[in-house]
Each structure stands twice: as C-alpha cells, then as structure tokens.
Amino acid sequence: MRKPHITLTGITTTGTPHLGNYVGAIKPAILASKDEGQYFYFLADYHALIKTQDAERVHQSTREIAATWLALGLDTDKAVFYRQSDVPQIPELTWFLTCTAAKGLMNRAHAYKDAVQKNLDADQDPDFAVTMGLFSYPILMAADILVFNATHVPVGRDQIQHIEMARDIAQRFNHQYGKHFNIPEAVIGQEGSVLKGLDGRKMSKSYDNTIPLFLTEKKLQKHINKIKTNLLEPGEPKDTKDSALFEIWCAFADADQKTWMADEFANGIAWGQAKKELFALVNTELEEPRVRYMELLETPELIEQKLQEGGEKARVLAAPLLEKLRDAVGIRALG
Ligand code: TRP
C-alpha cells in the first residue's frame, strides 16, 4: 500500500493576508486538505521574530491569519492547525539539527546572502544587522517539517532552497544517528498561482501593492479601482496579456467567465466597467467568509481555543519522535 502523504506548510505571522496569499496558498491548501492524507498547517510565529521586532505586529498578524483560515472553512478536525510556539518539540528539534547541520550550508542561504550583499554594497560591515535568527532560519524551518516527518511541503518558489536545505539537514542527521526522517519534497503551485498586485508586479507586502483579503465592500472596490491599467479608451480592444486586472479576474472566475471577460477585452470594455465586474466577482466569493472573519476578530478567545486544541494535537503527534531522537543522541534516563 502506498504510504499516505503528510503535507505541511507554515505561514509567517508578520502581515495581513491579501488576495495573493489567498489565491496562491490559502485557498489551495484548504481545498487540498479535503483529500486523503494528513495535513499540518501552522502559524510560524517563531519565524516572524526573524523578520520583525514589532511585538504588536506579530500578535495582530497571528490573530488575523488564524481568523482567515478559520473563516475560510479550514476543517480543523481533519487538518492539524496550530501555532509553532505551542509545540516545544520544534525548538528542541531545532537544536538537535543545529548541532549536525553544516555552517557552510547556511552560508549559502539566499536570505542571508542578500543581507550580506546589501551591507557590502553600502560599504557596511558584512554582518551589520544580521542576526543569528536570520542565519539559522533554514534550520528552524527544517525542524518544522521534520518534527512531523512531512513528505510534502507546499511553498512559493522563493522557499525552494529552504526545502532543499531541509532535505540536506535530514539526510545528514539520518546518516549520523540512523534513519529517523523522511526526506521531504517541495510542492510548487501551478502557473498562475502567483497573483499580480496593483502595480502589475507580483502581489507582495514588500512592494506595498496588495489588496487585503478581507476589506469592507467599499474599501475592496476602492482597491480594485487602483489596479493599474492603461490609457486605452472604451471601445478600443484591450490585451489580456500582462493585465493585472484580467489575471485577478481569472483567479476567481470559472471557465465560462474567463472566456466572457477575454471577449469583453477584445470588444473594448471600459476599464471602469471591467473593474466593476471584477469587484462583483471577488466580492461574491468573499462575502460570506468576510462576515465570519469579522466575527472571529471580535471573539479572539474562539480563535485561541481552536489553536489550543490544534497545539495539543500537534504536541501529541510530535512527542514520540522526539523521545526517539533524544534517545538516539544520548539524552536519556540514567540507570
Ligand atoms: N519560511 C516560510 C515563508 O516565509 C514559512 C515557513 C516556516 C514554512 N516554516 C515552514 C513553510 C515550514 C513550509 C514549511 O514562507
């Protein structure tokens, strides 16, 4: 019999979910979790500390991201939904892995290398503002994955290197102490799963071009009106290629709606009209979860309770492996 997949992914709690996160990660993850197999989805709040020292932001983001997944209907009986910091086995495993992972491997991590390069370009000390958290980030991420022996890890392209490092780290530990870990695989979203933002570049917090997922209708309309178009007049045919508006449309449309909008473009739909249509389409999909989201944000104790339950499940599932690993490295009762 084929071994069932163990799928795991984490979301760093530094921001407010936007349409790009929804289309590229959250929606497919919630959908996938209805299939057979085991699913672990977690709030990577330890990772957040690497990116920001703004405590309020980490706290607020944790609340918003958790509320988002719950409002969108994640089945927490099926998927284990938890906060990284509620699972002490993760930092413990991080240390075990830190003691076998090669420093030279960490030297090659893109995020760390970019920080060093920025310093060099600015005639700074190469280590300026580089924390050990940033340097060791791939080890924490490997521990997230290996603590549940995940086999499949859905991530964006920017994270592929980290999965490769997790594989490397797992192999090295296995080689040293016996085969404890599966070697995880990255699962990359299909073409079109990366949404364009207001300015036509990839929708990303760092470009400040996002459309937050749960806005009031009025604000959603306002954001959609800000999507960059061109100077073509109503009646002039418009190109769907490279159009952020068309791309966002397609992320929410069914096959007929896609064809319809492509025809409208060819027939010279006015940009204002296209934006009205887009608002209606997006709003229809988000209307119901938006109500649940607002309710959840007003009752954070309900979110907390779900996370407590998920944390307990996660600890129970992680504990036996950590017992084995402690024994394997020589940390065990005397006599
Ligand atoms: N580093 C990932 C990101 O920034 C988030 C993350 C943390 C993650 N731990 C993980 C993703 C484990 C997959 C598996 O997107």
CSV table of C-alpha atoms and ligand atoms in Angstrom, one decimal:
chain,number,residue,atom,x,y,z
A,1,MET,CA,0.0,0.0,0.0
A,2,ARG,CA,1.2,3.5,-0.8
A,3,LYS,CA,2.1,5.5,2.2
A,4,PRO,CA,-0.3,8.4,2.7
A,5,HIS,CA,1.1,11.9,2.2
A,6,ILE,CA,1.9,14.0,5.1
A,7,THR,CA,1.5,17.6,3.9
A,8,LEU,CA,2.7,20.5,6.0
A,9,THR,CA,3.1,24.3,5.4
A,10,GLY,CA,3.7,27.3,7.6
A,11,ILE,CA,2.7,31.0,7.3
A,12,THR,CA,4.9,33.6,8.9
A,13,THR,CA,2.9,35.9,11.1
A,14,THR,CA,4.1,39.3,10.1
A,15,GLY,CA,1.3,40.6,7.9
A,16,THR,CA,-2.3,40.8,6.9
A,17,PRO,CA,-3.5,38.2,4.4
A,18,HIS,CA,-4.0,39.6,0.9
A,19,LEU,CA,-5.6,38.3,-2.3
A,20,GLY,CA,-2.3,36.9,-3.5
A,21,ASN,CA,-1.9,34.8,-0.3
A,22,TYR,CA,-5.5,33.6,-0.7
A,23,VAL,CA,-5.2,32.6,-4.4
A,24,GLY,CA,-1.7,31.2,-4.2
A,25,ALA,CA,-1.6,29.5,-0.9
A,26,ILE,CA,-4.6,29.6,1.5
A,27,LYS,CA,-7.4,28.5,-0.9
A,28,PRO,CA,-5.4,25.6,-2.5
A,29,ALA,CA,-4.3,24.4,0.9
A,30,ILE,CA,-7.8,24.4,2.4
A,31,LEU,CA,-9.1,22.6,-0.7
A,32,ALA,CA,-6.2,20.1,-0.7
A,33,SER,CA,-6.9,19.2,3.0
A,34,LYS,CA,-10.2,17.6,2.0
A,35,ASP,CA,-8.2,14.9,0.2
A,36,GLU,CA,-6.9,11.8,1.9
A,37,GLY,CA,-3.7,12.1,3.9
A,38,GLN,CA,-2.6,14.1,6.9
A,39,TYR,CA,-2.3,17.9,6.9
A,40,PHE,CA,-0.4,20.2,9.1
A,41,TYR,CA,-1.0,24.0,8.7
A,42,PHE,CA,0.7,26.3,11.2
A,43,LEU,CA,1.3,29.9,12.2
A,44,ALA,CA,5.1,30.4,12.0
A,45,ASP,CA,5.4,32.9,14.8
A,46,TYR,CA,9.0,32.0,15.7
A,47,HIS,CA,9.8,32.8,12.1
A,48,ALA,CA,8.1,36.1,12.5
A,49,LEU,CA,10.6,37.1,15.1
A,50,ILE,CA,13.3,36.9,12.5
A,51,LYS,CA,11.6,39.5,10.3
A,52,THR,CA,10.3,42.0,12.8
A,53,GLN,CA,10.8,43.1,16.4
A,54,ASP,CA,7.4,44.8,16.4
A,55,ALA,CA,5.6,42.6,19.0
A,56,GLU,CA,2.2,44.1,18.3
A,57,ARG,CA,2.5,43.4,14.7
A,58,VAL,CA,3.4,39.7,15.3
A,59,HIS,CA,0.5,39.4,17.7
A,60,GLN,CA,-2.0,41.1,15.5
A,61,SER,CA,-0.9,39.2,12.4
A,62,THR,CA,-1.2,35.9,14.3
A,63,ARG,CA,-4.8,36.7,15.1
A,64,GLU,CA,-5.6,37.8,11.5
A,65,ILE,CA,-4.0,34.8,9.8
A,66,ALA,CA,-5.7,32.4,12.2
A,67,ALA,CA,-9.1,34.1,11.7
A,68,THR,CA,-8.6,34.0,8.0
A,69,TRP,CA,-8.0,30.2,7.8
A,70,LEU,CA,-10.9,29.5,10.1
A,71,ALA,CA,-13.3,31.9,8.3
A,72,LEU,CA,-12.5,30.3,5.0
A,73,GLY,CA,-13.6,27.0,6.4
A,74,LEU,CA,-10.5,25.0,7.2
A,75,ASP,CA,-11.7,21.8,8.8
A,76,THR,CA,-9.7,21.7,12.0
A,77,ASP,CA,-10.9,18.2,12.8
A,78,LYS,CA,-9.1,17.0,9.7
A,79,ALA,CA,-6.1,19.3,9.4
A,80,VAL,CA,-3.9,20.0,12.5
A,81,PHE,CA,-3.9,23.8,12.7
A,82,TYR,CA,-1.6,25.2,15.3
A,83,ARG,CA,0.8,27.9,16.4
A,84,GLN,CA,4.5,26.9,16.1
A,85,SER,CA,5.3,28.4,19.5
A,86,ASP,CA,2.8,26.0,21.1
A,87,VAL,CA,4.9,23.0,20.1
A,88,PRO,CA,8.1,22.8,22.3
A,89,GLN,CA,9.3,19.8,20.3
A,90,ILE,CA,10.1,22.2,17.5
A,91,PRO,CA,12.7,24.3,19.3
A,92,GLU,CA,14.1,21.2,20.8
A,93,LEU,CA,14.5,19.5,17.4
A,94,THR,CA,15.9,22.8,16.1
A,95,TRP,CA,18.8,22.4,18.5
A,96,PHE,CA,19.4,18.8,17.6
A,97,LEU,CA,19.6,19.8,13.9
A,98,THR,CA,21.7,22.9,14.6
A,99,CYS,CA,24.3,20.5,16.1
A,100,THR,CA,24.5,18.4,12.9
A,101,ALA,CA,23.7,21.0,10.1
A,102,ALA,CA,26.8,22.3,8.3
A,103,LYS,CA,27.5,26.0,8.8
A,104,GLY,CA,28.7,26.1,5.2
A,105,LEU,CA,25.2,25.1,4.1
A,106,MET,CA,23.7,28.1,6.0
A,107,ASN,CA,26.3,30.4,4.4
A,108,ARG,CA,24.6,29.7,1.0
A,109,ALA,CA,21.1,30.6,2.1
A,110,HIS,CA,19.7,33.3,-0.2
A,111,ALA,CA,18.1,35.4,2.6
A,112,TYR,CA,21.4,35.6,4.5
A,113,LYS,CA,23.5,36.2,1.4
A,114,ASP,CA,21.2,39.0,0.3
A,115,ALA,CA,21.6,40.7,3.6
A,116,VAL,CA,25.4,40.4,3.5
A,117,GLN,CA,25.4,41.7,-0.1
A,118,LYS,CA,23.3,44.7,0.8
A,119,ASN,CA,25.8,45.5,3.5
A,120,LEU,CA,28.8,45.2,1.2
A,121,ASP,CA,27.0,47.4,-1.4
A,122,ALA,CA,26.5,50.0,1.3
A,123,ASP,CA,30.2,49.8,2.5
A,124,GLN,CA,29.0,48.3,5.8
A,125,ASP,CA,30.4,45.5,7.9
A,126,PRO,CA,29.1,42.3,6.2
A,127,ASP,CA,27.4,41.2,9.4
A,128,PHE,CA,25.7,44.5,10.1
A,129,ALA,CA,22.2,43.9,11.5
A,130,VAL,CA,22.4,40.2,10.5
A,131,THR,CA,21.0,38.2,13.5
A,132,MET,CA,21.7,34.5,14.3
A,133,GLY,CA,17.9,34.1,13.8
A,134,LEU,CA,18.3,35.0,10.1
A,135,PHE,CA,21.4,32.9,9.7
A,136,SER,CA,19.8,29.8,11.3
A,137,TYR,CA,16.3,30.3,9.8
A,138,PRO,CA,16.6,27.3,7.5
A,139,ILE,CA,17.3,25.0,10.4
A,140,LEU,CA,14.1,26.2,12.3
A,141,MET,CA,12.2,25.6,9.1
A,142,ALA,CA,13.7,22.1,8.7
A,143,ALA,CA,12.6,21.3,12.3
A,144,ASP,CA,9.0,22.5,11.5
A,145,ILE,CA,8.9,20.0,8.6
A,146,LEU,CA,10.8,17.1,10.2
A,147,VAL,CA,9.1,17.2,13.5
A,148,PHE,CA,6.0,15.6,11.8
A,149,ASN,CA,8.0,13.8,9.2
A,150,ALA,CA,6.2,15.6,6.5
A,151,THR,CA,6.6,14.2,3.0
A,152,HIS,CA,5.1,17.1,1.0
A,153,VAL,CA,5.6,20.8,1.6
A,154,PRO,CA,3.6,23.3,-0.5
A,155,VAL,CA,5.6,26.6,-0.7
A,156,GLY,CA,6.3,29.5,-3.0
A,157,ARG,CA,9.3,29.5,-5.4
A,158,ASP,CA,11.3,31.7,-3.0
A,159,GLN,CA,11.2,28.8,-0.5
A,160,ILE,CA,12.5,26.0,-2.7
A,161,GLN,CA,16.1,26.5,-1.4
A,162,HIS,CA,14.9,26.1,2.2
A,163,ILE,CA,13.3,22.8,1.4
A,164,GLU,CA,16.4,21.6,-0.3
A,165,MET,CA,18.3,22.6,2.8
A,166,ALA,CA,15.8,20.7,5.0
A,167,ARG,CA,16.4,17.6,2.9
A,168,ASP,CA,20.1,18.0,3.3
A,169,ILE,CA,19.8,18.5,7.0
A,170,ALA,CA,17.5,15.5,7.4
A,171,GLN,CA,20.0,13.3,5.4
A,172,ARG,CA,22.9,14.4,7.5
A,173,PHE,CA,21.1,13.7,10.7
A,174,ASN,CA,19.9,10.3,9.4
A,175,HIS,CA,23.4,9.4,8.4
A,176,GLN,CA,24.7,10.3,11.9
A,177,TYR,CA,22.0,8.8,14.0
A,178,GLY,CA,20.0,6.3,11.9
A,179,LYS,CA,17.0,6.8,9.7
A,180,HIS,CA,14.6,8.9,11.6
A,181,PHE,CA,13.4,11.3,9.0
A,182,ASN,CA,11.5,11.2,5.7
A,183,ILE,CA,13.2,13.3,3.0
A,184,PRO,CA,10.5,16.0,2.3
A,185,GLU,CA,9.6,17.3,-1.2
A,186,ALA,CA,8.6,20.8,-2.1
A,187,VAL,CA,5.2,21.2,-3.8
A,188,ILE,CA,5.1,24.3,-6.0
A,189,GLY,CA,1.9,25.9,-7.1
A,190,GLN,CA,0.9,25.8,-10.8
A,191,GLU,CA,1.5,28.6,-13.2
A,192,GLY,CA,-0.9,31.5,-12.5
A,193,SER,CA,-0.8,30.9,-8.7
A,194,VAL,CA,1.3,34.0,-8.2
A,195,LEU,CA,-1.1,36.9,-8.5
A,196,LYS,CA,-0.1,40.4,-9.8
A,197,GLY,CA,-0.6,43.3,-7.5
A,198,LEU,CA,-2.0,46.8,-8.0
A,199,ASP,CA,1.1,48.0,-9.9
A,200,GLY,CA,1.4,44.9,-12.1
A,201,ARG,CA,4.4,43.4,-10.2
A,202,LYS,CA,3.9,40.2,-8.1
A,203,MET,CA,1.4,41.0,-5.3
A,204,SER,CA,3.6,41.3,-2.2
A,205,LYS,CA,3.7,43.1,1.1
A,206,SER,CA,7.2,44.2,0.3
A,207,TYR,CA,6.0,46.1,-2.8
A,208,ASP,CA,3.1,47.7,-1.0
A,209,ASN,CA,0.8,46.7,-3.9
A,210,THR,CA,-1.5,44.3,-2.2
A,211,ILE,CA,-5.3,44.0,-1.9
A,212,PRO,CA,-6.0,42.8,1.6
A,213,LEU,CA,-8.3,39.8,1.6
A,214,PHE,CA,-11.0,41.0,4.0
A,215,LEU,CA,-11.9,44.6,3.4
A,216,THR,CA,-15.3,46.3,3.7
A,217,GLU,CA,-17.0,46.3,0.3
A,218,LYS,CA,-16.4,49.9,-0.1
A,219,LYS,CA,-12.6,49.5,0.5
A,220,LEU,CA,-12.4,46.5,-1.7
A,221,GLN,CA,-14.0,48.5,-4.5
A,222,LYS,CA,-11.5,51.3,-3.9
A,223,HIS,CA,-8.5,49.0,-4.0
A,224,ILE,CA,-9.8,47.3,-7.2
A,225,ASN,CA,-10.2,50.8,-8.7
A,226,LYS,CA,-6.5,51.3,-8.1
A,227,ILE,CA,-5.4,48.4,-10.2
A,228,LYS,CA,-3.1,49.8,-12.9
A,229,THR,CA,-4.5,49.8,-16.4
A,230,ASN,CA,-3.5,51.9,-19.4
A,231,LEU,CA,-4.9,54.8,-21.4
A,232,LEU,CA,-7.0,52.8,-23.9
A,233,GLU,CA,-10.5,54.3,-24.2
A,234,PRO,CA,-13.8,52.4,-24.1
A,235,GLY,CA,-14.3,50.7,-27.4
A,236,GLU,CA,-10.6,50.2,-28.0
A,237,PRO,CA,-9.6,46.5,-27.9
A,238,LYS,CA,-7.5,45.6,-24.8
A,239,ASP,CA,-4.8,43.0,-24.4
A,240,THR,CA,-5.4,40.3,-21.7
A,241,LYS,CA,-1.7,39.5,-21.6
A,242,ASP,CA,0.1,41.2,-18.8
A,243,SER,CA,-3.1,42.7,-17.5
A,244,ALA,CA,-3.2,42.5,-13.7
A,245,LEU,CA,-7.0,43.1,-13.8
A,246,PHE,CA,-7.5,40.1,-16.2
A,247,GLU,CA,-5.2,38.0,-14.1
A,248,ILE,CA,-7.1,38.6,-10.9
A,249,TRP,CA,-10.3,38.0,-12.7
A,250,CYS,CA,-9.1,34.6,-13.8
A,251,ALA,CA,-8.1,33.7,-10.3
A,252,PHE,CA,-11.8,34.0,-9.3
A,253,ALA,CA,-13.6,33.1,-12.5
A,254,ASP,CA,-14.8,29.7,-13.8
A,255,ALA,CA,-14.1,28.7,-17.4
A,256,ASP,CA,-17.1,30.5,-18.9
A,257,GLN,CA,-16.4,33.7,-17.0
A,258,LYS,CA,-12.8,33.7,-18.2
A,259,THR,CA,-13.9,33.4,-21.9
A,260,TRP,CA,-16.5,36.0,-21.3
A,261,MET,CA,-14.0,38.6,-19.9
A,262,ALA,CA,-11.5,37.8,-22.7
A,263,ASP,CA,-14.2,38.6,-25.2
A,264,GLU,CA,-15.1,41.8,-23.4
A,265,PHE,CA,-11.4,42.8,-23.5
A,266,ALA,CA,-11.3,42.2,-27.3
A,267,ASN,CA,-14.5,44.2,-27.6
A,268,GLY,CA,-13.1,47.1,-25.8
A,269,ILE,CA,-14.8,47.0,-22.4
A,270,ALA,CA,-14.2,50.3,-20.5
A,271,TRP,CA,-11.6,49.9,-17.7
A,272,GLY,CA,-14.2,51.3,-15.2
A,273,GLN,CA,-16.7,48.7,-16.2
A,274,ALA,CA,-14.2,45.9,-16.1
A,275,LYS,CA,-13.3,46.9,-12.5
A,276,LYS,CA,-17.0,46.9,-11.5
A,277,GLU,CA,-17.3,43.4,-12.9
A,278,LEU,CA,-14.1,42.3,-11.0
A,279,PHE,CA,-15.4,43.8,-7.8
A,280,ALA,CA,-18.7,41.9,-8.1
A,281,LEU,CA,-16.9,38.6,-8.8
A,282,VAL,CA,-14.4,38.8,-6.0
A,283,ASN,CA,-17.0,40.1,-3.6
A,284,THR,CA,-19.4,37.2,-4.2
A,285,GLU,CA,-16.7,34.8,-3.2
A,286,LEU,CA,-15.5,36.7,-0.2
A,287,GLU,CA,-18.9,37.9,1.2
A,288,GLU,CA,-19.6,35.0,3.5
A,289,PRO,CA,-16.2,34.3,4.9
A,290,ARG,CA,-15.8,38.1,5.5
A,291,VAL,CA,-18.7,38.0,7.9
A,292,ARG,CA,-17.2,35.0,9.8
A,293,TYR,CA,-13.8,36.7,9.8
A,294,MET,CA,-15.2,39.9,11.4
A,295,GLU,CA,-17.0,37.8,14.0
A,296,LEU,CA,-13.9,35.9,14.8
A,297,LEU,CA,-11.8,39.0,15.2
A,298,GLU,CA,-14.3,40.2,17.7
A,299,THR,CA,-14.1,36.9,19.7
A,300,PRO,CA,-10.4,36.2,19.7
A,301,GLU,CA,-11.0,33.7,22.5
A,302,LEU,CA,-12.7,31.4,20.0
A,303,ILE,CA,-9.6,31.6,17.8
A,304,GLU,CA,-7.4,30.9,20.8
A,305,GLN,CA,-9.4,27.9,21.7
A,306,LYS,CA,-9.0,26.4,18.2
A,307,LEU,CA,-5.3,27.0,18.4
A,308,GLN,CA,-5.1,25.4,21.8
A,309,GLU,CA,-6.8,22.3,20.5
A,310,GLY,CA,-4.5,22.2,17.5
A,311,GLY,CA,-1.4,22.7,19.6
A,312,GLU,CA,-2.4,19.8,21.9
A,313,LYS,CA,-2.8,17.5,18.8
A,314,ALA,CA,0.5,18.7,17.4
A,315,ARG,CA,2.3,18.0,20.7
A,316,VAL,CA,0.9,14.6,21.0
A,317,LEU,CA,1.9,13.7,17.4
A,318,ALA,CA,5.4,15.2,17.8
A,319,ALA,CA,6.2,13.7,21.2
A,320,PRO,CA,7.1,10.1,20.2
A,321,LEU,CA,9.6,11.1,17.6
A,322,LEU,CA,11.3,13.5,20.0
A,323,GLU,CA,11.5,10.7,22.6
A,324,LYS,CA,13.3,8.5,20.0
A,325,LEU,CA,15.6,11.3,18.9
A,326,ARG,CA,16.6,12.2,22.5
A,327,ASP,CA,17.5,8.5,23.0
A,328,ALA,CA,19.4,8.4,19.7
A,329,VAL,CA,21.6,11.4,20.6
A,330,GLY,CA,22.3,10.0,24.1
A,331,ILE,CA,19.9,12.1,26.1
A,332,ARG,CA,18.1,9.5,28.2
A,333,ALA,CA,17.5,8.5,31.8
A,334,LEU,CA,20.4,7.1,33.8
A,335,GLY,CA,20.2,3.6,35.2
B,1,TRP,N1,9.5,30.4,5.7
B,1,TRP,C1,8.2,30.2,5.1
B,1,TRP,C2,7.9,31.5,4.4
B,1,TRP,O1,8.4,32.6,4.7
B,1,TRP,C3,7.2,29.9,6.2
B,1,TRP,C4,7.5,28.6,6.9
B,1,TRP,C5,8.1,28.5,8.1
B,1,TRP,C6,7.3,27.3,6.3
B,1,TRP,N2,8.2,27.2,8.4
B,1,TRP,C7,7.8,26.4,7.3
B,1,TRP,C8,6.8,26.9,5.1
B,1,TRP,C9,7.8,25.0,7.1
B,1,TRP,C10,6.8,25.5,4.9
B,1,TRP,C11,7.3,24.6,5.9
B,1,TRP,O2,7.0,31.5,3.5
